[in-house]
């Protein structure tokens, strides 16, 4: 009946993660909102033990409203599957939810304005482990200026969450010889998760 439909609607709105999604989808807090096609909130399992964090949407992601769906995204999917997982089992999000024009790195004011959405996603999902993809993601999440080559390969603690910085799949597409060290990082995560 109609009362059930209304009750269902109310339930959806009262879910804090859906409320956060709705708030993000309507956000105009930083200049990136004016050039985006779609807000790319995030995708996957909101109970995930493992989260992936990238830097921001590219052209394909902006078009589809989903993170990591282009060529780099296909490589990320392969990496996730090589770990014995699937995109549905993990959660994937970015530092900025709107595409920076020409795929430039997000400016500090943009990432600082947007990152509270990511913090709230992390707070809700409570992952055990976060894999940070690339320098921009790692430096913003871990509040450091250290480059990815130095950061990768070991866990960094973030309020009790183990963060593994590794290379961004787009970087791996340009530098295939870096796939091996990246795979080593993923194996450390797999061991921690009991996947190997
Ligand atoms: Fe809002 Fe983030 Fe998009 Fe900026 S990038 S408009 S802060 S959702």
mmCIF file of C-alpha atoms and ligand atoms in Angstrom:
data_model
loop_
_atom_site.group_PDB
_atom_site.id
_atom_site.type_symbol
_atom_site.label_atom_id
_atom_site.label_comp_id
_atom_site.label_asym_id
_atom_site.label_seq_id
_atom_site.Cartn_x
_atom_site.Cartn_y
_atom_site.Cartn_z
ATOM 1 C CA UNK A 1 0.000 0.000 0.000
ATOM 2 C CA UNK A 2 0.900 3.660 -0.165
ATOM 3 C CA UNK A 3 1.945 3.818 3.522
ATOM 4 C CA UNK A 4 4.566 1.101 2.900
ATOM 5 C CA UNK A 5 5.919 3.000 -0.074
ATOM 6 C CA UNK A 6 6.200 6.142 2.046
ATOM 7 C CA UNK A 7 7.822 4.164 4.900
ATOM 8 C CA UNK A 8 10.334 2.681 2.454
ATOM 9 C CA UNK A 9 11.134 6.121 1.112
ATOM 10 C CA UNK A 10 11.727 7.427 4.638
ATOM 11 C CA UNK A 11 14.003 4.502 5.417
ATOM 12 C CA UNK A 12 16.160 5.264 2.379
ATOM 13 C CA UNK A 13 16.547 8.891 3.435
ATOM 14 C CA UNK A 14 17.359 7.981 7.049
ATOM 15 C CA UNK A 15 20.227 5.683 6.000
ATOM 16 C CA UNK A 16 23.261 7.865 6.819
ATOM 17 C CA UNK A 17 25.266 6.573 3.857
ATOM 18 C CA UNK A 18 22.454 7.392 1.422
ATOM 19 C CA UNK A 19 22.104 10.803 3.039
ATOM 20 C CA UNK A 20 25.832 11.347 2.550
ATOM 21 C CA UNK A 21 25.519 10.269 -1.088
ATOM 22 C CA UNK A 22 22.639 12.684 -1.663
ATOM 23 C CA UNK A 23 24.593 15.518 -0.026
ATOM 24 C CA UNK A 24 27.666 14.792 -2.184
ATOM 25 C CA UNK A 25 25.648 14.494 -5.404
ATOM 26 C CA UNK A 26 24.289 18.002 -4.843
ATOM 27 C CA UNK A 27 27.612 19.560 -3.750
ATOM 28 C CA UNK A 28 28.796 22.853 -5.224
ATOM 29 C CA UNK A 29 31.370 23.662 -2.524
ATOM 30 C CA UNK A 30 34.424 23.879 -4.779
ATOM 31 C CA UNK A 31 35.016 25.163 -8.341
ATOM 32 C CA UNK A 32 35.130 21.628 -9.816
ATOM 33 C CA UNK A 33 31.342 21.491 -9.661
ATOM 34 C CA UNK A 34 31.059 23.925 -12.568
ATOM 35 C CA UNK A 35 32.861 21.707 -15.123
ATOM 36 C CA UNK A 36 31.716 18.243 -14.030
ATOM 37 C CA UNK A 37 29.135 16.147 -15.864
ATOM 38 C CA UNK A 38 28.557 13.800 -12.946
ATOM 39 C CA UNK A 39 29.578 13.609 -9.321
ATOM 40 C CA UNK A 40 31.495 10.359 -8.822
ATOM 41 C CA UNK A 41 30.588 9.405 -5.272
ATOM 42 C CA UNK A 42 31.980 5.873 -5.023
ATOM 43 C CA UNK A 43 30.948 2.290 -5.641
ATOM 44 C CA UNK A 44 31.018 -1.118 -3.985
ATOM 45 C CA UNK A 45 30.287 -2.808 -0.691
ATOM 46 C CA UNK A 46 29.585 -0.395 2.162
ATOM 47 C CA UNK A 47 30.629 -3.165 4.607
ATOM 48 C CA UNK A 48 33.921 -3.792 2.806
ATOM 49 C CA UNK A 49 37.077 -4.734 4.692
ATOM 50 C CA UNK A 50 39.144 -3.248 1.889
ATOM 51 C CA UNK A 51 38.778 0.176 0.322
ATOM 52 C CA UNK A 52 40.603 1.649 -2.667
ATOM 53 C CA UNK A 53 41.166 5.393 -2.827
ATOM 54 C CA UNK A 54 42.212 7.150 -6.018
ATOM 55 C CA UNK A 55 42.767 10.799 -6.800
ATOM 56 C CA UNK A 56 39.721 11.837 -8.801
ATOM 57 C CA UNK A 57 37.492 11.045 -11.776
ATOM 58 C CA UNK A 58 38.808 11.161 -15.341
ATOM 59 C CA UNK A 59 36.768 11.668 -18.529
ATOM 60 C CA UNK A 60 35.203 8.169 -18.552
ATOM 61 C CA UNK A 61 34.355 8.347 -14.865
ATOM 62 C CA UNK A 62 32.854 11.834 -15.238
ATOM 63 C CA UNK A 63 30.739 10.514 -18.121
ATOM 64 C CA UNK A 64 29.494 7.410 -16.262
ATOM 65 C CA UNK A 65 29.411 8.727 -12.689
ATOM 66 C CA UNK A 66 31.440 5.730 -11.505
ATOM 67 C CA UNK A 67 35.066 5.578 -10.343
ATOM 68 C CA UNK A 68 37.743 3.626 -12.256
ATOM 69 C CA UNK A 69 35.796 2.626 -15.372
ATOM 70 C CA UNK A 70 38.314 3.674 -18.070
ATOM 71 C CA UNK A 71 41.509 1.894 -19.110
ATOM 72 C CA UNK A 72 43.153 2.409 -15.718
ATOM 73 C CA UNK A 73 39.934 1.218 -14.121
ATOM 74 C CA UNK A 74 40.046 -1.996 -16.122
ATOM 75 C CA UNK A 75 43.552 -2.586 -14.792
ATOM 76 C CA UNK A 76 42.342 -1.881 -11.249
ATOM 77 C CA UNK A 77 39.563 -4.454 -11.742
ATOM 78 C CA UNK A 78 42.222 -6.999 -12.814
ATOM 79 C CA UNK A 79 44.317 -6.161 -9.761
ATOM 80 C CA UNK A 80 41.300 -6.648 -7.481
ATOM 81 C CA UNK A 81 40.493 -9.968 -9.152
ATOM 82 C CA UNK A 82 44.131 -11.115 -8.910
ATOM 83 C CA UNK A 83 43.773 -10.606 -5.151
ATOM 84 C CA UNK A 84 40.869 -13.077 -5.158
ATOM 85 C CA UNK A 85 38.292 -10.314 -4.706
ATOM 86 C CA UNK A 86 35.815 -8.488 -6.956
ATOM 87 C CA UNK A 87 34.709 -4.877 -7.373
ATOM 88 C CA UNK A 88 31.473 -5.801 -5.580
ATOM 89 C CA UNK A 89 33.358 -6.974 -2.475
ATOM 90 C CA UNK A 90 35.484 -3.844 -2.020
ATOM 91 C CA UNK A 91 34.646 -0.134 -1.952
ATOM 92 C CA UNK A 92 36.195 2.294 -4.440
ATOM 93 C CA UNK A 93 36.256 6.076 -4.014
ATOM 94 C CA UNK A 94 38.367 9.127 -4.776
ATOM 95 C CA UNK A 95 39.819 12.131 -2.951
ATOM 96 C CA UNK A 96 37.800 14.531 -5.155
ATOM 97 C CA UNK A 97 34.371 13.516 -6.392
ATOM 98 C CA UNK A 98 34.318 15.800 -9.462
ATOM 99 C CA UNK A 99 36.684 15.667 -12.436
ATOM 100 C CA UNK A 100 39.484 18.235 -12.527
ATOM 101 C CA UNK A 101 39.544 19.777 -16.056
ATOM 102 C CA UNK A 102 42.087 18.190 -18.451
ATOM 103 C CA UNK A 103 42.779 15.558 -15.774
ATOM 104 C CA UNK A 104 45.109 17.913 -13.895
ATOM 105 C CA UNK A 105 45.828 17.137 -10.256
ATOM 106 C CA UNK A 106 43.226 18.605 -7.912
ATOM 107 C CA UNK A 107 44.281 21.921 -6.350
ATOM 108 C CA UNK A 108 44.761 21.938 -2.606
ATOM 109 C CA UNK A 109 41.591 23.968 -1.987
ATOM 110 C CA UNK A 110 39.616 21.417 -4.025
ATOM 111 C CA UNK A 111 40.971 18.323 -2.271
ATOM 112 C CA UNK A 112 40.679 19.988 1.154
ATOM 113 C CA UNK A 113 37.059 20.939 0.449
ATOM 114 C CA UNK A 114 36.141 17.481 -0.819
ATOM 115 C CA UNK A 115 38.063 15.130 1.470
ATOM 116 C CA UNK A 116 35.544 15.344 4.356
ATOM 117 C CA UNK A 117 33.150 13.346 2.130
ATOM 118 C CA UNK A 118 35.790 10.620 1.883
ATOM 119 C CA UNK A 119 36.408 10.726 5.640
ATOM 120 C CA UNK A 120 32.681 10.218 6.197
ATOM 121 C CA UNK A 121 32.645 7.301 3.731
ATOM 122 C CA UNK A 122 35.569 5.734 5.612
ATOM 123 C CA UNK A 123 33.897 6.379 8.961
ATOM 124 C CA UNK A 124 30.738 4.587 7.798
ATOM 125 C CA UNK A 125 32.415 1.673 5.981
ATOM 126 C CA UNK A 126 35.099 1.158 8.652
ATOM 127 C CA UNK A 127 37.490 -0.766 6.386
ATOM 128 C CA UNK A 128 40.414 -2.649 7.960
ATOM 129 C CA UNK A 129 42.663 -1.696 5.088
ATOM 130 C CA UNK A 130 42.800 1.135 2.553
ATOM 131 C CA UNK A 131 44.897 0.862 -0.601
ATOM 132 C CA UNK A 132 45.867 4.343 -1.752
ATOM 133 C CA UNK A 133 46.444 4.576 -5.493
ATOM 134 C CA UNK A 134 49.179 7.033 -6.425
ATOM 135 C CA UNK A 135 50.914 10.065 -4.888
ATOM 136 C CA UNK A 136 47.958 12.440 -4.921
ATOM 137 C CA UNK A 137 45.682 10.008 -3.067
ATOM 138 C CA UNK A 138 48.372 8.945 -0.586
ATOM 139 C CA UNK A 139 49.602 12.479 0.121
ATOM 140 C CA UNK A 140 46.093 13.833 0.685
ATOM 141 C CA UNK A 141 44.889 10.947 2.827
ATOM 142 C CA UNK A 142 48.067 10.662 4.894
ATOM 143 C CA UNK A 143 48.785 14.426 5.046
ATOM 144 C CA UNK A 144 52.357 14.057 3.839
ATOM 145 C CA UNK A 145 54.598 15.400 1.070
ATOM 146 C CA UNK A 146 56.525 12.135 0.737
ATOM 147 C CA UNK A 147 56.375 10.646 -2.782
ATOM 148 C CA UNK A 148 54.710 7.331 -3.598
ATOM 149 C CA UNK A 149 57.987 5.521 -4.315
ATOM 150 C CA UNK A 150 59.064 6.091 -0.709
ATOM 151 C CA UNK A 151 55.622 5.569 0.813
ATOM 152 C CA UNK A 152 54.708 2.309 -0.916
ATOM 153 C CA UNK A 153 55.453 -1.169 0.330
ATOM 154 C CA UNK A 154 54.472 -0.804 3.973
ATOM 155 C CA UNK A 155 51.373 -0.034 5.991
ATOM 156 C CA UNK A 156 50.891 3.444 7.403
ATOM 157 C CA UNK A 157 48.468 3.787 10.331
ATOM 158 C CA UNK A 158 45.481 6.087 9.886
ATOM 159 C CA UNK A 159 43.460 6.096 13.109
ATOM 160 C CA UNK A 160 43.712 2.322 13.393
ATOM 161 C CA UNK A 161 43.201 1.647 9.674
ATOM 162 C CA UNK A 162 46.127 0.111 7.817
ATOM 163 C CA UNK A 163 46.852 2.186 4.718
ATOM 164 C CA UNK A 164 48.929 0.689 1.914
ATOM 165 C CA UNK A 165 50.118 3.283 -0.588
ATOM 166 C CA UNK A 166 50.920 1.879 -4.023
ATOM 167 C CA UNK A 167 51.130 2.993 -7.646
ATOM 168 C CA UNK A 168 48.105 4.314 -9.547
ATOM 169 C CA UNK A 169 46.966 1.938 -12.328
ATOM 170 C CA UNK A 170 47.292 4.795 -14.872
ATOM 171 C CA UNK A 171 50.967 5.040 -13.898
ATOM 172 C CA UNK A 172 51.293 1.256 -14.269
ATOM 173 C CA UNK A 173 49.911 1.477 -17.816
ATOM 174 C CA UNK A 174 52.726 3.912 -18.681
ATOM 175 C CA UNK A 175 55.354 2.024 -16.632
ATOM 176 C CA UNK A 176 54.598 -1.701 -16.888
ATOM 177 C CA UNK A 177 57.844 -2.559 -15.074
ATOM 178 C CA UNK A 178 56.284 -1.069 -11.916
ATOM 179 C CA UNK A 179 53.577 -3.733 -11.898
ATOM 180 C CA UNK A 180 55.893 -6.073 -10.011
ATOM 181 C CA UNK A 181 56.471 -3.808 -6.976
ATOM 182 C CA UNK A 182 52.748 -2.964 -6.998
ATOM 183 C CA UNK A 183 51.886 -6.666 -6.931
ATOM 184 C CA UNK A 184 54.239 -7.042 -3.956
ATOM 185 C CA UNK A 185 52.247 -4.323 -2.146
ATOM 186 C CA UNK A 186 48.971 -6.079 -2.947
ATOM 187 C CA UNK A 187 50.401 -9.347 -1.636
ATOM 188 C CA UNK A 188 51.197 -7.705 1.713
ATOM 189 C CA UNK A 189 47.529 -6.652 1.862
ATOM 190 C CA UNK A 190 46.359 -10.147 0.866
ATOM 191 C CA UNK A 191 48.452 -11.674 3.651
ATOM 192 C CA UNK A 192 46.971 -9.221 6.176
ATOM 193 C CA UNK A 193 43.455 -10.140 4.988
ATOM 194 C CA UNK A 194 44.160 -13.884 5.081
ATOM 195 C CA UNK A 195 43.792 -14.144 1.301
ATOM 196 C CA UNK A 196 47.113 -15.915 0.807
HETATM 197 FE FE1 LIG B 1 31.874 19.255 -3.959
HETATM 198 FE FE2 LIG B 1 33.940 17.608 -4.014
HETATM 199 FE FE3 LIG B 1 32.669 18.154 -6.266
HETATM 200 FE FE4 LIG B 1 34.160 20.009 -5.104
HETATM 201 S S1 LIG B 1 34.905 18.059 -5.971
HETATM 202 S S2 LIG B 1 32.098 20.312 -5.932
HETATM 203 S S3 LIG B 1 33.845 19.583 -2.926
HETATM 204 S S4 LIG B 1 31.827 17.074 -4.498
#
